[in-house]
Every structure is written in C-alpha cells, then in structure tokens.
PDB file of C-alpha atoms in Angstrom:
ATOM      1  CA  UNK A   1       0.000   0.000   0.000  1.00 49.00           C
ATOM      2  CA  UNK A   2       1.278   3.490  -0.901  1.00 49.00           C
ATOM      3  CA  UNK A   3       0.294   6.597   1.054  1.00 50.00           C
ATOM      4  CA  UNK A   4       0.469  10.007  -0.622  1.00 46.00           C
ATOM      5  CA  UNK A   5       0.456  13.281   1.268  1.00 44.00           C
ATOM      6  CA  UNK A   6       0.183  16.811  -0.044  1.00 43.00           C
ATOM      7  CA  UNK A   7       2.664  18.278   2.432  1.00 44.00           C
ATOM      8  CA  UNK A   8       6.009  16.982   3.598  1.00 50.00           C
ATOM      9  CA  UNK A   9       5.717  15.265   6.950  1.00 55.00           C
ATOM     10  CA  UNK A  10       1.958  15.306   7.467  1.00 56.00           C
ATOM     11  CA  UNK A  11      -1.254  16.092   5.699  1.00 54.00           C
ATOM     12  CA  UNK A  12      -4.408  17.692   7.057  1.00 61.00           C
ATOM     13  CA  UNK A  13      -7.459  15.462   7.318  1.00 61.00           C
ATOM     14  CA  UNK A  14      -8.839  14.532   3.945  1.00 61.00           C
ATOM     15  CA  UNK A  15      -5.592  14.909   1.976  1.00 63.00           C
ATOM     16  CA  UNK A  16      -4.388  11.320   2.314  1.00 63.00           C
ATOM     17  CA  UNK A  17      -4.917   8.800  -0.444  1.00 61.00           C
ATOM     18  CA  UNK A  18      -4.338   5.128   0.122  1.00 68.00           C
ATOM     19  CA  UNK A  19      -3.961   2.944  -2.933  1.00 67.00           C
ATOM     20  CA  UNK A  20      -2.350  -0.260  -4.136  1.00 69.00           C
ATOM     21  CA  UNK A  21      -2.242   1.054  -7.696  1.00 72.00           C
ATOM     22  CA  UNK A  22       0.831   2.454  -9.371  1.00 72.00           C
ATOM     23  CA  UNK A  23       0.321   6.112 -10.182  1.00 76.00           C
ATOM     24  CA  UNK A  24       1.606   7.424 -13.526  1.00 84.00           C
ATOM     25  CA  UNK A  25       3.356   5.639 -16.337  1.00 87.00           C
ATOM     26  CA  UNK A  26       6.855   5.250 -17.673  1.00 89.00           C
ATOM     27  CA  UNK A  27       7.953   7.970 -20.066  1.00 88.00           C
ATOM     28  CA  UNK A  28       8.500   6.770 -23.646  1.00 90.00           C
ATOM     29  CA  UNK A  29      12.163   6.166 -24.527  1.00 90.00           C
ATOM     30  CA  UNK A  30      12.180   8.893 -27.207  1.00 86.00           C
ATOM     31  CA  UNK A  31      10.967  11.478 -24.671  1.00 81.00           C
ATOM     32  CA  UNK A  32      13.572  10.403 -22.115  1.00 83.00           C
ATOM     33  CA  UNK A  33      16.285  10.671 -24.789  1.00 81.00           C
ATOM     34  CA  UNK A  34      15.095  14.154 -25.788  1.00 77.00           C
ATOM     35  CA  UNK A  35      15.036  15.400 -22.184  1.00 78.00           C
ATOM     36  CA  UNK A  36      18.259  13.687 -21.134  1.00 81.00           C
ATOM     37  CA  UNK A  37      20.521  16.372 -22.581  1.00 85.00           C
ATOM     38  CA  UNK A  38      22.808  18.836 -20.925  1.00 89.00           C
ATOM     39  CA  UNK A  39      24.635  21.702 -22.574  1.00 95.00           C
ATOM     40  CA  UNK A  40      27.514  22.895 -20.429  1.00 95.00           C
ATOM     41  CA  UNK A  41      29.049  26.364 -20.380  1.00 94.00           C
ATOM     42  CA  UNK A  42      31.948  25.204 -22.574  1.00 96.00           C
ATOM     43  CA  UNK A  43      29.528  23.933 -25.228  1.00 97.00           C
ATOM     44  CA  UNK A  44      29.759  20.225 -24.457  1.00 96.00           C
ATOM     45  CA  UNK A  45      26.447  18.675 -25.386  1.00 96.00           C
ATOM     46  CA  UNK A  46      25.563  21.184 -28.104  1.00 98.00           C
ATOM     47  CA  UNK A  47      23.868  19.388 -30.990  1.00 96.00           C
ATOM     48  CA  UNK A  48      24.991  19.448 -34.617  1.00 97.00           C
ATOM     49  CA  UNK A  49      23.451  22.020 -36.919  1.00 97.00           C
ATOM     50  CA  UNK A  50      23.303  25.762 -36.830  1.00 99.00           C
ATOM     51  CA  UNK A  51      21.231  28.815 -37.603  1.00 99.00           C
ATOM     52  CA  UNK A  52      21.582  32.374 -38.841  1.00 99.00           C
ATOM     53  CA  UNK A  53      20.291  35.673 -37.525  1.00 99.00           C
ATOM     54  CA  UNK A  54      18.107  36.036 -40.624  1.00 98.00           C
ATOM     55  CA  UNK A  55      16.507  32.627 -40.036  1.00 99.00           C
ATOM     56  CA  UNK A  56      16.053  33.486 -36.378  1.00 98.00           C
ATOM     57  CA  UNK A  57      14.186  36.708 -37.149  1.00 98.00           C
ATOM     58  CA  UNK A  58      11.426  34.814 -38.960  1.00 98.00           C
ATOM     59  CA  UNK A  59      11.166  32.133 -36.278  1.00 98.00           C
ATOM     60  CA  UNK A  60      11.212  34.708 -33.478  1.00 98.00           C
ATOM     61  CA  UNK A  61       8.416  36.716 -35.121  1.00 97.00           C
ATOM     62  CA  UNK A  62       6.260  33.597 -35.421  1.00 98.00           C
ATOM     63  CA  UNK A  63       7.030  31.827 -32.143  1.00 98.00           C
ATOM     64  CA  UNK A  64       8.458  34.327 -29.610  1.00 97.00           C
ATOM     65  CA  UNK A  65       7.280  37.873 -30.323  1.00 96.00           C
ATOM     66  CA  UNK A  66       3.832  37.423 -28.753  1.00 96.00           C
ATOM     67  CA  UNK A  67       5.508  37.207 -25.338  1.00 96.00           C
ATOM     68  CA  UNK A  68       8.793  39.087 -25.849  1.00 95.00           C
ATOM     69  CA  UNK A  69       7.901  41.768 -28.402  1.00 95.00           C
ATOM     70  CA  UNK A  70       8.878  41.953 -32.052  1.00 90.00           C
ATOM     71  CA  UNK A  71      12.624  42.433 -31.456  1.00 91.00           C
ATOM     72  CA  UNK A  72      12.823  40.916 -27.968  1.00 93.00           C
ATOM     73  CA  UNK A  73      12.634  44.312 -26.317  1.00 90.00           C
ATOM     74  CA  UNK A  74       9.420  43.929 -24.369  1.00 88.00           C
ATOM     75  CA  UNK A  75       6.069  42.236 -24.178  1.00 90.00           C
ATOM     76  CA  UNK A  76       3.994  40.438 -21.566  1.00 93.00           C
ATOM     77  CA  UNK A  77       6.967  38.241 -20.580  1.00 92.00           C
ATOM     78  CA  UNK A  78       9.370  41.154 -20.490  1.00 85.00           C
ATOM     79  CA  UNK A  79      12.389  42.040 -22.564  1.00 89.00           C
ATOM     80  CA  UNK A  80      15.147  39.677 -23.607  1.00 93.00           C
ATOM     81  CA  UNK A  81      17.299  42.613 -24.676  1.00 94.00           C
ATOM     82  CA  UNK A  82      17.780  45.660 -22.457  1.00 90.00           C
ATOM     83  CA  UNK A  83      19.080  49.101 -23.282  1.00 82.00           C
ATOM     84  CA  UNK A  84      22.815  49.463 -22.712  1.00 72.00           C
ATOM     85  CA  UNK A  85      23.531  50.405 -19.120  1.00 69.00           C
ATOM     86  CA  UNK A  86      20.004  49.516 -18.051  1.00 69.00           C
ATOM     87  CA  UNK A  87      19.226  47.779 -14.793  1.00 67.00           C
ATOM     88  CA  UNK A  88      16.972  45.113 -16.331  1.00 81.00           C
ATOM     89  CA  UNK A  89      18.072  41.506 -16.161  1.00 87.00           C
ATOM     90  CA  UNK A  90      18.281  40.608 -19.817  1.00 91.00           C
ATOM     91  CA  UNK A  91      20.429  38.528 -22.151  1.00 92.00           C
ATOM     92  CA  UNK A  92      22.842  41.391 -22.758  1.00 90.00           C
ATOM     93  CA  UNK A  93      23.082  42.534 -19.137  1.00 90.00           C
ATOM     94  CA  UNK A  94      22.815  39.422 -16.977  1.00 91.00           C
ATOM     95  CA  UNK A  95      23.206  36.051 -18.724  1.00 93.00           C
ATOM     96  CA  UNK A  96      26.742  34.697 -18.185  1.00 96.00           C
ATOM     97  CA  UNK A  97      26.979  32.206 -21.080  1.00 97.00           C
ATOM     98  CA  UNK A  98      25.442  31.999 -24.534  1.00 98.00           C
ATOM     99  CA  UNK A  99      25.390  28.207 -24.205  1.00 98.00           C
ATOM    100  CA  UNK A 100      23.067  28.531 -21.202  1.00 96.00           C
ATOM    101  CA  UNK A 101      20.723  30.659 -23.302  1.00 97.00           C
ATOM    102  CA  UNK A 102      20.687  27.928 -25.960  1.00 98.00           C
ATOM    103  CA  UNK A 103      19.951  25.245 -23.370  1.00 97.00           C
ATOM    104  CA  UNK A 104      17.136  27.269 -21.801  1.00 96.00           C
ATOM    105  CA  UNK A 105      15.468  28.119 -25.118  1.00 97.00           C
ATOM    106  CA  UNK A 106      15.785  24.505 -26.247  1.00 96.00           C
ATOM    107  CA  UNK A 107      14.168  23.104 -23.090  1.00 93.00           C
ATOM    108  CA  UNK A 108      11.618  25.731 -22.077  1.00 95.00           C
ATOM    109  CA  UNK A 109      10.555  27.805 -25.066  1.00 97.00           C
ATOM    110  CA  UNK A 110       8.248  28.757 -26.541  1.00 97.00           C
ATOM    111  CA  UNK A 111       6.175  28.982 -23.395  1.00 95.00           C
ATOM    112  CA  UNK A 112       3.095  27.448 -25.012  1.00 95.00           C
ATOM    113  CA  UNK A 113       5.038  24.551 -26.573  1.00 96.00           C
ATOM    114  CA  UNK A 114       8.332  23.951 -24.740  1.00 94.00           C
ATOM    115  CA  UNK A 115      10.859  21.822 -26.581  1.00 92.00           C
ATOM    116  CA  UNK A 116       9.042  22.152 -29.896  1.00 95.00           C
ATOM    117  CA  UNK A 117      11.789  24.049 -31.731  1.00 98.00           C
ATOM    118  CA  UNK A 118      14.297  22.025 -33.727  1.00 97.00           C
ATOM    119  CA  UNK A 119      17.969  22.384 -32.843  1.00 97.00           C
ATOM    120  CA  UNK A 120      18.498  24.489 -35.988  1.00 99.00           C
ATOM    121  CA  UNK A 121      15.600  26.752 -34.972  1.00 99.00           C
ATOM    122  CA  UNK A 122      17.066  27.175 -31.476  1.00 99.00           C
ATOM    123  CA  UNK A 123      20.458  28.136 -32.921  1.00 99.00           C
ATOM    124  CA  UNK A 124      18.713  30.646 -35.200  1.00 99.00           C
ATOM    125  CA  UNK A 125      16.566  32.196 -32.448  1.00 99.00           C
ATOM    126  CA  UNK A 126      19.583  32.491 -30.152  1.00 99.00           C
ATOM    127  CA  UNK A 127      21.527  34.106 -33.014  1.00 99.00           C
ATOM    128  CA  UNK A 128      18.728  36.643 -33.504  1.00 98.00           C
ATOM    129  CA  UNK A 129      18.602  37.480 -29.779  1.00 98.00           C
ATOM    130  CA  UNK A 130      22.383  37.847 -29.533  1.00 98.00           C
ATOM    131  CA  UNK A 131      22.478  40.024 -32.664  1.00 98.00           C
ATOM    132  CA  UNK A 132      19.670  42.224 -31.347  1.00 96.00           C
ATOM    133  CA  UNK A 133      21.720  42.572 -28.159  1.00 95.00           C
ATOM    134  CA  UNK A 134      24.712  43.571 -30.321  1.00 95.00           C
ATOM    135  CA  UNK A 135      26.772  40.648 -29.043  1.00 96.00           C
ATOM    136  CA  UNK A 136      27.264  39.114 -32.513  1.00 98.00           C
ATOM    137  CA  UNK A 137      27.026  40.574 -36.004  1.00 98.00           C
ATOM    138  CA  UNK A 138      23.774  40.480 -37.951  1.00 98.00           C
ATOM    139  CA  UNK A 139      25.371  38.248 -40.595  1.00 98.00           C
ATOM    140  CA  UNK A 140      26.517  35.666 -38.020  1.00 98.00           C
ATOM    141  CA  UNK A 141      25.633  31.995 -38.038  1.00 98.00           C
ATOM    142  CA  UNK A 142      25.807  30.066 -34.770  1.00 99.00           C
ATOM    143  CA  UNK A 143      26.711  26.425 -34.330  1.00 99.00           C
ATOM    144  CA  UNK A 144      28.405  24.193 -31.760  1.00 98.00           C
ATOM    145  CA  UNK A 145      31.776  25.752 -32.578  1.00 98.00           C
ATOM    146  CA  UNK A 146      30.855  29.430 -32.568  1.00 98.00           C
ATOM    147  CA  UNK A 147      28.237  29.620 -29.795  1.00 99.00           C
ATOM    148  CA  UNK A 148      30.629  28.921 -26.878  1.00 98.00           C
ATOM    149  CA  UNK A 149      32.929  31.661 -28.205  1.00 98.00           C
ATOM    150  CA  UNK A 150      30.334  34.411 -27.677  1.00 98.00           C
ATOM    151  CA  UNK A 151      31.513  36.589 -24.802  1.00 96.00           C
ATOM    152  CA  UNK A 152      28.556  37.559 -22.612  1.00 96.00           C
ATOM    153  CA  UNK A 153      28.665  40.795 -20.574  1.00 92.00           C
ATOM    154  CA  UNK A 154      27.138  39.037 -17.554  1.00 91.00           C
ATOM    155  CA  UNK A 155      29.947  36.487 -17.269  1.00 92.00           C
ATOM    156  CA  UNK A 156      31.792  38.614 -14.719  1.00 90.00           C
ATOM    157  CA  UNK A 157      28.730  38.651 -12.448  1.00 88.00           C
ATOM    158  CA  UNK A 158      29.077  34.945 -11.662  1.00 86.00           C
ATOM    159  CA  UNK A 159      32.040  33.052 -10.167  1.00 79.00           C
TER     160      UNK A 159
END
C-alpha cells in the first residue's frame, strides 16, 4: 500500500490517499532521450546544426514575439534585450553564457510549446537574440563551434 500526502511530513485530514495502484506511467524512450541532454558552459552537449540571424528573425516573429515583443525588447513576458547600461536583467546585461541561453530556449521555449523548436531553430533564435543585443554581427551563423565563443557581458557577475 502506498500513502500520498500533499505536504512533507503530514497532511491535514482529507488529503491522504491510500492505494495499491501504481500512479503514472513510464515515459517513452524517445521522450527520455530528448530530455536527457545537458549543454555545459563550454559547449559540451551542443547538438549538430546551426542557424543564422536572418533565419532566427522569422522564427522569433512567429514563435516568440507574442511574449517578448517583435525584437525581444518587451512584451507580456518582459524584454530579452535591455538598453545598454540599463538595470533590467536581460540577455545582454545578466546572462553569463550563450550556451546557457541555448539550453534554456531549447528546453523551455516557446512557453506554449516547450521543446518544440528544432535544434536548428534554437540556434537561429539564439543568433537573432544575440544580434539584437549587439553581441554578434547580424550576418553571423551560430553552431556548436561558434556559440561557446560568444563573450557575454554578464559572465563577470558569476564566479
């Protein structure tokens, strides 16, 4: 018999469930493989492929702008790119590594369909964001070799 409680340690009356049934199901192997990825700050774990700023602009407009604004400078979810010298926590003022940005976008975005972007689309969207933040040139193409080389202004904020 398995006992579930809503709070650690004890549960108020009525919040206990006793059952002999297994709750949930095993995740399919393809989902486990997709989620079992880690991109480190040095770029280990980055997938093959790549994307350009130009490609990223189209993808961003279709999949990201509703929350982050047309150029990533504001929207309901807030800006990804802040004005130079601004106090906002944004990609160009706070994030320490471009590889971390890739990993986050790949796992958690877009908000309404996390993990739905292909690796090439993630590279392209990250390229667009970094170009908008003036951290790479507008004609840049990012891949597993070039992404870890991007120097982020926020790197000095973290040990």
